[in-house]
Tab-separated table of C-alpha atoms in Angstrom:
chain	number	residue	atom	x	y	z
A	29	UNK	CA	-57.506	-43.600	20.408
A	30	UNK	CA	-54.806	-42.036	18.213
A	31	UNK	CA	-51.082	-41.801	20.435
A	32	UNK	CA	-48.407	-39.412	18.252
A	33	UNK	CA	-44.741	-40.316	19.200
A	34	UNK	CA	-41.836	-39.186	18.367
A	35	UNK	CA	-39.242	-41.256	16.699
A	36	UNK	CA	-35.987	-40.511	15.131
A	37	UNK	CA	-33.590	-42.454	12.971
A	38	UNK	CA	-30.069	-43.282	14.999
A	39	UNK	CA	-28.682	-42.221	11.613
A	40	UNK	CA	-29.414	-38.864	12.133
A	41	UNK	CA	-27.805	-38.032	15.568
A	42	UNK	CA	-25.032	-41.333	15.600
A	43	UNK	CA	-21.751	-40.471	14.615
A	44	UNK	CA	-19.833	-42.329	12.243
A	45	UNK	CA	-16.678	-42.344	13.467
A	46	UNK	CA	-15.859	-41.521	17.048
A	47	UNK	CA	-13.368	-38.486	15.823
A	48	UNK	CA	-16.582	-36.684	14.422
A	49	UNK	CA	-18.467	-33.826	16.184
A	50	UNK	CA	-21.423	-34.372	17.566
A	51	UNK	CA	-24.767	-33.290	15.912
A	52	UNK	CA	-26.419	-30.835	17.064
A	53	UNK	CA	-29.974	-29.658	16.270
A	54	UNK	CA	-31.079	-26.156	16.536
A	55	UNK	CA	-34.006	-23.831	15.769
A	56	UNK	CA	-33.512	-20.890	14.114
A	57	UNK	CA	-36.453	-19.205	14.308
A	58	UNK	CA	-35.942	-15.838	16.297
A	59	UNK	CA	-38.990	-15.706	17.834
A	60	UNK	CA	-37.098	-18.227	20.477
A	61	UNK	CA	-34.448	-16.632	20.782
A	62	UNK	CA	-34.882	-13.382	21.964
A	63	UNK	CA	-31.592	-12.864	23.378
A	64	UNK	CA	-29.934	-13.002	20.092
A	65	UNK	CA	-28.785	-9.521	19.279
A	66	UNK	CA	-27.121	-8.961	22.851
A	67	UNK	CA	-25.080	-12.400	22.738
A	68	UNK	CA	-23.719	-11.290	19.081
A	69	UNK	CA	-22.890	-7.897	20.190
A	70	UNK	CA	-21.026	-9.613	23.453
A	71	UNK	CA	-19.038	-11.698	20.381
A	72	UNK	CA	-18.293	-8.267	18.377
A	73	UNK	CA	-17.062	-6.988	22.017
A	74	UNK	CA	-15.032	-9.882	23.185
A	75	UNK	CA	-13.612	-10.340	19.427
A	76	UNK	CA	-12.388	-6.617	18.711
A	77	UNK	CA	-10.627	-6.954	22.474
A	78	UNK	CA	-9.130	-10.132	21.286
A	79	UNK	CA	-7.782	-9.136	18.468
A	80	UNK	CA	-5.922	-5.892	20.028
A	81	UNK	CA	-4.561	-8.852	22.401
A	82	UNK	CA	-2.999	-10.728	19.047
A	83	UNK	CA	-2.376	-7.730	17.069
A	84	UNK	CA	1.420	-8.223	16.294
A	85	UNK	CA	2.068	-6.988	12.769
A	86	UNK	CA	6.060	-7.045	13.003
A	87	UNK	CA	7.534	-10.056	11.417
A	88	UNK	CA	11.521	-9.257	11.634
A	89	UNK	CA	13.688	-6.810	10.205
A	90	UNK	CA	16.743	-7.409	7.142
A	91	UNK	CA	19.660	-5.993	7.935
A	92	UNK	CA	22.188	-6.155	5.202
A	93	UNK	CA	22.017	-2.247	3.619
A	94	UNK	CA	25.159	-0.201	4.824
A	95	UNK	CA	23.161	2.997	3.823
A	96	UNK	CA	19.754	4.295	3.722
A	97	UNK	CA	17.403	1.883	1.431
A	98	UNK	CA	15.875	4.194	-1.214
A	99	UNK	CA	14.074	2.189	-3.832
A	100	UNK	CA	12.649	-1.455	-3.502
A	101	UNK	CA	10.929	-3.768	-6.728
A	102	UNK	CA	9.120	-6.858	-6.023
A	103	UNK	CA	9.557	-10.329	-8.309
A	104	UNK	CA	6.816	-11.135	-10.426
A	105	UNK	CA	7.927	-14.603	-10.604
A	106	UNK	CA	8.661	-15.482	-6.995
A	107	UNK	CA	6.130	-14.151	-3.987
A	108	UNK	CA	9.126	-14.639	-1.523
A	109	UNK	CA	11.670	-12.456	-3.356
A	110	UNK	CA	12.135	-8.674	-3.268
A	111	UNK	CA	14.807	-6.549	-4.718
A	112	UNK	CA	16.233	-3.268	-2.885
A	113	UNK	CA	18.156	-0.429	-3.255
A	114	UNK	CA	20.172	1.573	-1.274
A	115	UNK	CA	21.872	5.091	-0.951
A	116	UNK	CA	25.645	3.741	-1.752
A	117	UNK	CA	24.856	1.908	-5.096
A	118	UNK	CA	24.253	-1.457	-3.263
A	119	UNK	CA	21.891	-3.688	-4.703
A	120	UNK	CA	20.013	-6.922	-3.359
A	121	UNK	CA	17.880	-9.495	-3.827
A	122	UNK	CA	16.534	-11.088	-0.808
A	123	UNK	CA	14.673	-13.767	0.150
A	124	UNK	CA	11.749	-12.677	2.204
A	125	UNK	CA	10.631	-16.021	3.966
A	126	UNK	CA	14.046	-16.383	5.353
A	127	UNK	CA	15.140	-13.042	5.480
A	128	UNK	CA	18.571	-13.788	3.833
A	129	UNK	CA	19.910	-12.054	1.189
A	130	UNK	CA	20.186	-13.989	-2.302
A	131	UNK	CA	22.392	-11.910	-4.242
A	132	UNK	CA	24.001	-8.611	-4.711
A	133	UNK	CA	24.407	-6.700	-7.784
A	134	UNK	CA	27.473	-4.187	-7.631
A	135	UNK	CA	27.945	-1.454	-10.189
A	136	UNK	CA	25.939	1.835	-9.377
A	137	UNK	CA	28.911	4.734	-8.137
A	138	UNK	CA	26.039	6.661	-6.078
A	139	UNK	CA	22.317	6.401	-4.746
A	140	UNK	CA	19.921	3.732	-6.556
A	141	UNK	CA	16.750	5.918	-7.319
A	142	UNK	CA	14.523	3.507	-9.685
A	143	UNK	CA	14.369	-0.382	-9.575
A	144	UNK	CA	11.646	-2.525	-11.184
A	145	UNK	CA	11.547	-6.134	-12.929
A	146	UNK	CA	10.256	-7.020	-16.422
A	147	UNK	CA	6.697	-8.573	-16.894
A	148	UNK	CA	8.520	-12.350	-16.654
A	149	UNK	CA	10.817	-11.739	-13.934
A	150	UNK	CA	13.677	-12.739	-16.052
A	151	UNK	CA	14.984	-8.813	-15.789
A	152	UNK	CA	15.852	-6.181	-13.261
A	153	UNK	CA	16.294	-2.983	-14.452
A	154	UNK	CA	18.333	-0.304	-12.406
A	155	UNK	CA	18.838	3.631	-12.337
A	156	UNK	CA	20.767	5.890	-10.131
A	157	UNK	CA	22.316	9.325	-9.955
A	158	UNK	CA	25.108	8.172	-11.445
A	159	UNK	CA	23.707	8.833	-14.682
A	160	UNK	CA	23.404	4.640	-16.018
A	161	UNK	CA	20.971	1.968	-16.524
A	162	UNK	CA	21.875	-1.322	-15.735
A	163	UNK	CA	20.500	-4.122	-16.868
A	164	UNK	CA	20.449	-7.194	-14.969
A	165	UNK	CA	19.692	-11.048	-15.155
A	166	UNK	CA	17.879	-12.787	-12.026
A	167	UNK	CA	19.377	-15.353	-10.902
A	168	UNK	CA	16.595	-18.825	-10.192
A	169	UNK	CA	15.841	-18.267	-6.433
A	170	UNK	CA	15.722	-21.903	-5.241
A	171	UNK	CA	13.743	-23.581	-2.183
A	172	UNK	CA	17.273	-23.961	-0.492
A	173	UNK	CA	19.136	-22.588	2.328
A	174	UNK	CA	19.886	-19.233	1.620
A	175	UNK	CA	22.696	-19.056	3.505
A	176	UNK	CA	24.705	-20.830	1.220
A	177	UNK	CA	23.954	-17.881	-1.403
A	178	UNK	CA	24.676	-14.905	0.751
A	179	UNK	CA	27.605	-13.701	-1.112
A	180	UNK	CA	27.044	-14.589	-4.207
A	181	UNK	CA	26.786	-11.475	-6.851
A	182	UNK	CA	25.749	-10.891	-10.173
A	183	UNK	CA	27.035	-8.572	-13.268
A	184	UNK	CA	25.502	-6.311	-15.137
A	185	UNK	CA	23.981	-7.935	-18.837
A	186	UNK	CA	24.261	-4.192	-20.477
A	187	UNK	CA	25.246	-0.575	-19.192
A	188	UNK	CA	23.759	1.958	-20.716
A	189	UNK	CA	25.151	5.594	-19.755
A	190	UNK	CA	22.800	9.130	-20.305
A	191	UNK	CA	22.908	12.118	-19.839
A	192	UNK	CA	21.314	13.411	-16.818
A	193	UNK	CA	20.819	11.569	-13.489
A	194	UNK	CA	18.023	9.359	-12.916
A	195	UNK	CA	14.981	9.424	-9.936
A	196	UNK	CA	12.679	6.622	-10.833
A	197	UNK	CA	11.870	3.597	-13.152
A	198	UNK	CA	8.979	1.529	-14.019
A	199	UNK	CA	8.340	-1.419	-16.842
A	200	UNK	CA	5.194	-2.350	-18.592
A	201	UNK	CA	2.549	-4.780	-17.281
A	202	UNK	CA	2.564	-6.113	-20.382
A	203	UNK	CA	5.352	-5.355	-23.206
A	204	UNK	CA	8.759	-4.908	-23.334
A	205	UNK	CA	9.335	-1.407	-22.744
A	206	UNK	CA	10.191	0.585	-19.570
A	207	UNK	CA	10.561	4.251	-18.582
A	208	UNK	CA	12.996	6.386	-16.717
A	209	UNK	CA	12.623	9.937	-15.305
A	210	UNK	CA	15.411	12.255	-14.314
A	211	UNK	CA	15.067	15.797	-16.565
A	212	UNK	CA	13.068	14.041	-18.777
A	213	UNK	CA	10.824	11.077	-19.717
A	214	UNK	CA	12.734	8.349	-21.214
A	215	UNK	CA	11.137	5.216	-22.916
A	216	UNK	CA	13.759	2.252	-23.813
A	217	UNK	CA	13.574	-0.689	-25.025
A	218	UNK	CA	15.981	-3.430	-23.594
A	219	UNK	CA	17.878	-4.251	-26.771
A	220	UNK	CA	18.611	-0.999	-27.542
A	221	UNK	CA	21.419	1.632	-26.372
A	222	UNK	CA	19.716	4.733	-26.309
A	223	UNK	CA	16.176	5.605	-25.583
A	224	UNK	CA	13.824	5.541	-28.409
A	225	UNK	CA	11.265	8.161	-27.353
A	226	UNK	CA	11.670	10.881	-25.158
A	227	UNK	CA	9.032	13.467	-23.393
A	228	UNK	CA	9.683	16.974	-21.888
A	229	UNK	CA	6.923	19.427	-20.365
A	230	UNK	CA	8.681	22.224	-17.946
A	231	UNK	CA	12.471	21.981	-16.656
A	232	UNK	CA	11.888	20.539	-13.586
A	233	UNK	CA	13.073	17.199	-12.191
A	234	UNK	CA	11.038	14.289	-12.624
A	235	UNK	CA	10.742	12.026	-9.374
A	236	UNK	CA	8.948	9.291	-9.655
A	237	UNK	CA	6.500	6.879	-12.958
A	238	UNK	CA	4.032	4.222	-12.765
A	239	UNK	CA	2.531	2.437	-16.091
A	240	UNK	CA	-1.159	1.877	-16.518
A	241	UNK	CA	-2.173	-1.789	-15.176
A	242	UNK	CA	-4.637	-1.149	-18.017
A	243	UNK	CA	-3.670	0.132	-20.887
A	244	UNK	CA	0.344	-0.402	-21.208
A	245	UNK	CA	0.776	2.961	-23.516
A	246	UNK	CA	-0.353	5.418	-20.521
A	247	UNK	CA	2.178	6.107	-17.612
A	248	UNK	CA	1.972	8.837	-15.263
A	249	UNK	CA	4.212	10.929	-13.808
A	250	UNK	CA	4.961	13.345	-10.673
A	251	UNK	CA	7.624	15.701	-10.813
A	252	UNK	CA	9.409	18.508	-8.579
A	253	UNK	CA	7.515	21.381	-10.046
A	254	UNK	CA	4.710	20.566	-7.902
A	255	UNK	CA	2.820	18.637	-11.421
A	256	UNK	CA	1.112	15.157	-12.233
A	257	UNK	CA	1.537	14.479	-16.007
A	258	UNK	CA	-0.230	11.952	-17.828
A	259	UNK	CA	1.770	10.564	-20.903
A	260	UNK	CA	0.644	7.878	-24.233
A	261	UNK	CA	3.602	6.644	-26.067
A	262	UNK	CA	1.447	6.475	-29.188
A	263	UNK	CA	1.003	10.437	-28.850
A	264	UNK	CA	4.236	12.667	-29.392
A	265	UNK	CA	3.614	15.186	-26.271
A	266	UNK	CA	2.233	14.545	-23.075
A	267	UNK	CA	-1.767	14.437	-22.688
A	268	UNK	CA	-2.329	15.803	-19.574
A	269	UNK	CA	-0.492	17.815	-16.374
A	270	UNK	CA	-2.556	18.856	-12.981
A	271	UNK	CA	-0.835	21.198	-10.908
A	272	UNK	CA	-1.125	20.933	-6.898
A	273	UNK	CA	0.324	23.424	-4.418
A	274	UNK	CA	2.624	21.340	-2.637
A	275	UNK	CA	4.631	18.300	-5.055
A	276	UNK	CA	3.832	14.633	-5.208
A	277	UNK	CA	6.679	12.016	-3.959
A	278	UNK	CA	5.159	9.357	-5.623
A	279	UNK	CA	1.942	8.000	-7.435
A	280	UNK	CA	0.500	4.164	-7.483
A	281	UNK	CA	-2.435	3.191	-9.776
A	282	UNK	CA	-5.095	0.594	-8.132
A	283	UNK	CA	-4.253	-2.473	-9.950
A	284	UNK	CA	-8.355	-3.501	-10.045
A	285	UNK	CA	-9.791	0.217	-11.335
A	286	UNK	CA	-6.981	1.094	-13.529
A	287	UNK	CA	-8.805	4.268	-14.190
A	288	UNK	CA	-7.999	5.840	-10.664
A	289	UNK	CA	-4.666	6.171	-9.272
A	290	UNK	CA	-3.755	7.928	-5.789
A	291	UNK	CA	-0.667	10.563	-5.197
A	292	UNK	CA	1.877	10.142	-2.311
A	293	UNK	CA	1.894	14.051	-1.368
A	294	UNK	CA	4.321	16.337	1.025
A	295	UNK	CA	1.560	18.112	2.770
A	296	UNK	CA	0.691	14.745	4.334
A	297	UNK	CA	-2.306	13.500	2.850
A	298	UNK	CA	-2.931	11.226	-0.170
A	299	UNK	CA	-5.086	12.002	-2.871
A	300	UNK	CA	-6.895	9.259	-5.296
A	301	UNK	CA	-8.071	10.739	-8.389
A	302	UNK	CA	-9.962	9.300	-11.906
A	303	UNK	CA	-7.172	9.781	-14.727
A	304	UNK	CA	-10.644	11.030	-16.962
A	305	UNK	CA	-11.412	13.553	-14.501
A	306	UNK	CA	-8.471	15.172	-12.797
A	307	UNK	CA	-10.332	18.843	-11.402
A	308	UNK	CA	-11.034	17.191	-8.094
A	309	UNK	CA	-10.139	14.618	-5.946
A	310	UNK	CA	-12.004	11.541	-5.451
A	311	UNK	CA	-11.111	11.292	-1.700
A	312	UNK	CA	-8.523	12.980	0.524
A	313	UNK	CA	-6.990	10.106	2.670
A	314	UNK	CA	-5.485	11.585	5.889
A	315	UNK	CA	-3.205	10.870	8.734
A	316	UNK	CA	0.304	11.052	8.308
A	317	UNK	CA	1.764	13.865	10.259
A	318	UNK	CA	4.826	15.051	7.985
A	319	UNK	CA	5.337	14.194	3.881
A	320	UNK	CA	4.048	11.115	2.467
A	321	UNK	CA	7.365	9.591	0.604
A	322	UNK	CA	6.172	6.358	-0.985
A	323	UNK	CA	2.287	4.403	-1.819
A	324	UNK	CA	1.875	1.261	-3.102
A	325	UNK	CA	-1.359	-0.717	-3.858
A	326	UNK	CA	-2.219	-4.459	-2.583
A	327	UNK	CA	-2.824	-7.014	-5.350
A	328	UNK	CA	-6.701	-6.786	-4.596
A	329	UNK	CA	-6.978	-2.888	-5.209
A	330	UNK	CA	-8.823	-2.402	-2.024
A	331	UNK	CA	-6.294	-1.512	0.191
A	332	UNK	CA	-3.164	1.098	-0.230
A	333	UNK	CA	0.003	1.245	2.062
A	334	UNK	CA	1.896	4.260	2.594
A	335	UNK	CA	5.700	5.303	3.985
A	336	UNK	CA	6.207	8.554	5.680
A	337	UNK	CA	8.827	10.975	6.957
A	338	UNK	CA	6.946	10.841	10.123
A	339	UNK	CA	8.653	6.837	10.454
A	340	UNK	CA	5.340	5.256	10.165
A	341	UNK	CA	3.993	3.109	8.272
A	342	UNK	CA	-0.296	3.322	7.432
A	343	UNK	CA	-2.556	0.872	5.510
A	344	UNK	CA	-5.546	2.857	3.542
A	345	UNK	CA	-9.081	1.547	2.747
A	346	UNK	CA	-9.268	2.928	-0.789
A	347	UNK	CA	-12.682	4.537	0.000
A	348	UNK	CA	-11.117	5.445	3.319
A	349	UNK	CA	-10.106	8.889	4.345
A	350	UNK	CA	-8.180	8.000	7.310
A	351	UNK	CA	-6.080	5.074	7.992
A	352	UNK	CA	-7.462	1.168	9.182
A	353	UNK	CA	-4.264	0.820	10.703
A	354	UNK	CA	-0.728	2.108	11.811
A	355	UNK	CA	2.796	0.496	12.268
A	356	UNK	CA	5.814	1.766	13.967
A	357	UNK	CA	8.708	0.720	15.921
A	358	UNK	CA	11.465	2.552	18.265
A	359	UNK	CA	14.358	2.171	15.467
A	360	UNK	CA	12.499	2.438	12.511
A	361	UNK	CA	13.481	5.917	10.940
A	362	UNK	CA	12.548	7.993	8.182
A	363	UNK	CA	10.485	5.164	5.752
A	364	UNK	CA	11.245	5.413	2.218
A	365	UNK	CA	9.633	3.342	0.308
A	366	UNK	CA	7.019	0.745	0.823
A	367	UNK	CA	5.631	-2.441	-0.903
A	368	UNK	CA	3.275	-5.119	-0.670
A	369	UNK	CA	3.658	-8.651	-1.409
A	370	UNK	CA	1.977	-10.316	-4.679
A	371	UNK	CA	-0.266	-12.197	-2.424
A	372	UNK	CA	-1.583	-9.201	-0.167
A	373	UNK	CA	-0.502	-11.023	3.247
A	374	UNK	CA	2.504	-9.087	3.939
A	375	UNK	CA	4.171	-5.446	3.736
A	376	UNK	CA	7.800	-5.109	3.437
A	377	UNK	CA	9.201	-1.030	4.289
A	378	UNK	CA	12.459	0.392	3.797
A	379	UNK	CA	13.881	3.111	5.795
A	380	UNK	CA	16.656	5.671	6.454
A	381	UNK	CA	18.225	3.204	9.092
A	382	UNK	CA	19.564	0.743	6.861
A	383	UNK	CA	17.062	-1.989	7.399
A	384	UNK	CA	13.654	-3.187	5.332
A	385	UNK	CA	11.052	-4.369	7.528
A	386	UNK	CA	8.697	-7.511	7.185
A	387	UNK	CA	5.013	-6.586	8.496
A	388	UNK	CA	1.381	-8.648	8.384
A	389	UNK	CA	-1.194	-6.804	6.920
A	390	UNK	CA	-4.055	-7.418	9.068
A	391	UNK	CA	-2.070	-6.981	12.358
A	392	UNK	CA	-3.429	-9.747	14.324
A	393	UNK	CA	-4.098	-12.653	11.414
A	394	UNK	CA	-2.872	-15.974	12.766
A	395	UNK	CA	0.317	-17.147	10.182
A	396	UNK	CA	0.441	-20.896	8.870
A	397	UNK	CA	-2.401	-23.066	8.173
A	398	UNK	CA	-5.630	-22.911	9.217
A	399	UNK	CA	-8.159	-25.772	9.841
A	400	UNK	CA	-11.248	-24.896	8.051
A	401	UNK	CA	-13.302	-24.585	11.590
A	402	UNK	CA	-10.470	-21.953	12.502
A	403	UNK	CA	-11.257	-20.518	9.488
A	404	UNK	CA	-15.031	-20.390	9.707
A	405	UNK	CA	-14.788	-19.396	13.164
A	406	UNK	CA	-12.889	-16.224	12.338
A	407	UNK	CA	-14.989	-15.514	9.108
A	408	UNK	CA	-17.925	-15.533	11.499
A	409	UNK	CA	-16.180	-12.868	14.326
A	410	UNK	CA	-15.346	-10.918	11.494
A	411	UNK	CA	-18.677	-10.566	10.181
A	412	UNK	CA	-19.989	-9.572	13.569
A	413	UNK	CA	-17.622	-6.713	14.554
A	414	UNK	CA	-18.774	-5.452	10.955
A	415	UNK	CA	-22.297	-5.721	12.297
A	416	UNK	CA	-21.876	-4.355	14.999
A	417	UNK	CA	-18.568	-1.888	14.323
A	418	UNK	CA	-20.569	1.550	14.709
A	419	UNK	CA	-21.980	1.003	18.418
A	420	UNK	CA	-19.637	3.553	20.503
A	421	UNK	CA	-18.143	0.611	22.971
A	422	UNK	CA	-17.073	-1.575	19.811
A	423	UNK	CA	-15.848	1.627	17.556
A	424	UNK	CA	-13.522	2.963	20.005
A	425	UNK	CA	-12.196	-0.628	20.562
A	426	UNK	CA	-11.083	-1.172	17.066
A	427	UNK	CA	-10.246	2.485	16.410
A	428	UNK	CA	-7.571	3.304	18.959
A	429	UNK	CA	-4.154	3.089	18.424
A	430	UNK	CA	-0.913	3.721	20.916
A	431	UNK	CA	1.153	6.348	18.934
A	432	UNK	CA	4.718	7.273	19.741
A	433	UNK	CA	4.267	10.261	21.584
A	434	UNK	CA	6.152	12.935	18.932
A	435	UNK	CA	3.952	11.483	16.548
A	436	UNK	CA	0.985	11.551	19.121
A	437	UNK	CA	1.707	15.637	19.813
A	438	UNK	CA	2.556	16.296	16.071
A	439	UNK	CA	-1.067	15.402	14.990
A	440	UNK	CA	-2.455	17.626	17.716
A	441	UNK	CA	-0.736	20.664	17.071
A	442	UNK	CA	-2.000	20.078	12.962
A	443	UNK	CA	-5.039	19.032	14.006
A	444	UNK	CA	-5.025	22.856	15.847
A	445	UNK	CA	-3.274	24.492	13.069
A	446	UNK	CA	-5.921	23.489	10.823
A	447	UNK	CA	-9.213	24.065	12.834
A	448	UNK	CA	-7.994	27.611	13.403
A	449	UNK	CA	-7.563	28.051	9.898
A	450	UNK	CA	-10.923	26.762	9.430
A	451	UNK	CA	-12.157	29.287	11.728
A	452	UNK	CA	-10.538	32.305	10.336
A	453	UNK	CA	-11.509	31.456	6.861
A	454	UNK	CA	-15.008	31.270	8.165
A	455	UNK	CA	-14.828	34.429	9.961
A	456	UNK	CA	-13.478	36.150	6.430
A	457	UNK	CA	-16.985	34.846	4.900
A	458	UNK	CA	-19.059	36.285	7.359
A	459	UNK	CA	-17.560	39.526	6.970
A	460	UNK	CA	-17.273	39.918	3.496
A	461	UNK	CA	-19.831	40.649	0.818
A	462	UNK	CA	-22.738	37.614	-0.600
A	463	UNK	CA	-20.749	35.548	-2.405
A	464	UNK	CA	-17.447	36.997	-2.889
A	465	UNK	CA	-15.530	33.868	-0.757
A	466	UNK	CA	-17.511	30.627	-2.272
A	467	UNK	CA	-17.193	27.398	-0.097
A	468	UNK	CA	-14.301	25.541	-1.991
A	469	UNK	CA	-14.229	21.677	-0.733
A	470	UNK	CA	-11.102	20.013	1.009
A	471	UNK	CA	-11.134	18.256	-2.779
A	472	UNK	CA	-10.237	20.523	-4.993
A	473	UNK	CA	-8.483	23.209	-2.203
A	474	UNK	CA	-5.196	22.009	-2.998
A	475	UNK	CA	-5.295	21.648	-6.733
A	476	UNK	CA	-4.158	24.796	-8.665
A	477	UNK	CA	-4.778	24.354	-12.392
A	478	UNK	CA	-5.013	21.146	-14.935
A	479	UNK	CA	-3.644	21.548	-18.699
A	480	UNK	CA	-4.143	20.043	-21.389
C-alpha cells in the first residue's frame, strides 16, 4: 500500500530573522479566484477616493517681489534654484527648498521681460524694456542656511545697451549663443557688444523665443502680429511663419520629440504642432477660460504646464486635449509665467500678486522617502485605477475638480457660446448649396495661412 504525504522544508516558510515578513504562498491561477475582477475594481474605487483625500498640490508661496513677477529661468546646475523677474527691474535668485531668496541682481530701470541661464549655469542673461542686456555671474548656491544670504547682491559682468526694448530671451541647449526679441530677432554672442546676426519678417513686436532641444541652429518665435516664425542661424532669412487668428503668448518645444512644439494662445487653448508640418494642428488642448500667458514642458516631455489670465494654473498630457489637473488658490492672481523643475516633481508659478508659488505635480504624491513596499504598493494602485479608469463610478472620481466659482460660470457661458456657434454654422450647411461650406476641423479652424 502506497501512502503520499506531504512534506515541506522549514526553510521554505521559517523566517530568518524575526524582523522579516512572513511567507506567504498563493495560487494564481484564476480559475480559483473568481472574485478577482470585483476586489481590483473595489482597489481602483477606494484608491481614486483616497487620493482626492491627499491631493494637496500647494507647497508654500515666496514672497520677496514688490511688483508683478513677469519672467522666471530655472538653473541648469542646481535643481533647487530658480531665477525671477519682476515688473520694477528686480531680479532674484532663490532657493526653492527653503524658499529664501539667494541673491538679488539690481540694474534693470523698468520691467524684466526675458531671463534664461547658459548651458553650464555659470551665466544669467537678462532683458527688459529698458532697452539693455545684462550679463550676469551666478553666484555657488551652497547647502547652507539661506538666511544668512538674503541680502546679498550681485553686479552686472557686462551691459550691453540696443536699440529697441526687449520681450523675451532664450540660450542654446548646447553652444554659446543666445537670442533676444523686441522689433527684431537678435543673436549674440556673450563676448561680444553688439549682436552678430539679426532677423526681421513684418514690423510687429516680437514676444516671446525658444531654441530647438534638437538641433541648436533652429529657434522659434511668436510675435504680436498674430505669427509663429521658424528661424536657422545658418540661413540669412527666416524659414518659416504660420499665421493664426488670434496671437501666441508664448511657445515651449517638448524636450523628448524636439520635432513638435506647442503654442501658449489668447483664445484659450494650446496648440502642439510638428515644426515639418505646420497646416494643422496636432491636438487642440483645452480648458483655460481666458488667454493662455505662459507653457512650459516637464523634463520627461510627457507632460506640459500652463499659466493663465484666468489665475489658474493646468498640467497637460501631451496627447491630452483637456487638462489631468488644475491648481488655484484665493490670492493667486493673474499667473504669468510658469516652470517646472529639472526633476519633474515640482511646478513653481509666478503671478501678478507679487508672489511665485511652489506646487507638486501629481497633487497627492507623498514628499520624502519612500520605503520600497510604499513604493510598490502605490505602483500597484496606480496600475489599477488605469485598469479600471473608464468605468463611470471610477471616471467621475478622478475627473472632478472644485473650481472657483467665476472660473466655474466662465467655462459655462464658453462652453454655450461655442455650442451655439456650432449650431448656427451647422444650420448655414444645411441651407446652403452641396458643398459650398466644407467641414473644416477644430485643427486647422484657427490657422489662417503658413509662408514660406
Amino acid at each position: 500500500m502506497r501512502v503520499k504525504v506531504i512534506s515541506r522544508s522549514t526553510q521554505e516558510f521559517t523566517r530568518d530573522r524575526r524582523q522579516d515578513l512572513q511567507k506567504v504562498f498563493r495560487n494564481y491561477d484564476p480559475a480559483l479566484r473568481s472574485q478577482e475582477k470585483a476586489v481590483e475594481y473595489t482597489r481602483a474605487l477606494n484608491a481614486a477616493k483616497l487620493e482626492k483625500i491627499f491631493a494637496k498640490p500647494f507647497i508654500g508661496a515666496m514672497d520677496g517681489h514688490i511688483d508683478a513677477v513677469s519672467c522666471m529661468a530655472k538653473n541648469p546646475n542646481h535643481l533647487k534654484a530658480i531665477f525671477s523677474g519682476s515688473m520694477d527691474g528686480d531680479i532674484r535668485l532663490w532657493d526653492i527648498a527653503a524658499r529664501k531668496t539667494v541673491c538679488q541682481f539690481p540694474g534693470h530701470q523698468g520691467a524684466v521681460r526675458g531671463l534664461t541661464t547658459s548651458t553650464d549655469g555659470d551665466l544669467l542673461v537678462s532683458c527688459g524694456v529698458d532697452c539693455t542686456v545684462r550679463l550676469w555671474k551666478v553666484p555657488m548656491l551652497k547647502m547652507v542656511d539661506t538666511s544668512d544670504h538674503t541680502g546679498d547682491t550681485s553686479q552686472p559682468s557686462a551691459v550691453y545697451t540696443w536699440k529697441h526694448a526687449f520681450w523675451g530671451a532664450d540660450h542654446q541647449w548646447d553652444g554659446n549663443l543666445f537670442a533676444t526679441v523686441g522689433a527684431q530677432v537678435d543673436i549674440w554672442d556673450p563676448n561680444r557688444s553688439e549682436p552678430i546676426n539679426n532677423f526681421e519678417w513684418g514690423k510687429d513686436t516680437v514676444l516671446s523665443v525658444r531654441f530647438d532641444p534638437g538641433d541648436c541652429n533652429i529657434l522659434i518665435t511668436s510675435a504680436s502680429d498674430r505669427s509663429l516664425t521658424l528661424y536657422d542661424l545658418r540661413m540669412s532669412s527666416p524659414a518659416r511663419k504660420l499665421i493664426m487668428k488670434t496671437r501666441c503668448n508664448s511657445v515651449c518645444w517638448n524636450p523628448r520629440e524636439p520635432m513638435n512644439f506647442t503654442a501658449a494662445n489668447e483664445d484659450t487653448n494650446c496648440y502642439s504642432f510638428d515644426a515639418r508640418r505646420l497646416d494643422e494642428a496636432k491636438i487642440v488642448h483645452k480648458g483655460h477660460v481666458s488667454a493662455v500667458m505662459d507653457i512650459d514642458y516637464s523634463p520627461t516631455g510627457r507632460e506640459f504646464v500652463t499659466g493663465s489670465y484666468d489665475r489658474t494654473v493646468r498640467i497637460f498630457n501631451y496627447l491630452g486635449d483637456h487638462s489631468r489637473e488644475i491648481y488655484h488658490t484665493k490670492r493667486m492672481q493673474r499667473v504669468f509665467c510658469v516652470k517646472y523643475t529639472y526633476d519633474g516633481t515640482y511646478l513653481v508659478s509666478g503671478s501678478d500678486d507679487t508672489n511665485l508659488r511652489l506646487w507638486k505635480s501629481k497633487a497627492s504624491e507623498q514628499l520624502g522617502v519612500l520605503l520600497p513596499r510604499e513604493r510598490k504598493k502605490q505602483e500597484y494602485l496606480d496600475a489599477v485605477k488605469e485598469r479600471y479608469k473608464h468605468l463611470p463610478e471610477v471616471k467621475r472620481i478622478v475627473r472632478h475638480r472644485h473650481l472657483p466659482k467665476p472660473i466655474y460660470k466662465a467655462a459655462n457661458l464658453r462652453r454655450t457660446m461655442i455650442e451655439a456657434e456650432n449650431r448656427k454654422e451647422e444650420r448655414r450647411r444645411k441651407h446652403s448649396a452641396p458643398g459650398s461650406m466644407p467641414v473644416q476641423p477644430f485643427r486647422k479652424r484657427r490657422i489662417i495661412n503658413e509662408v514660406e
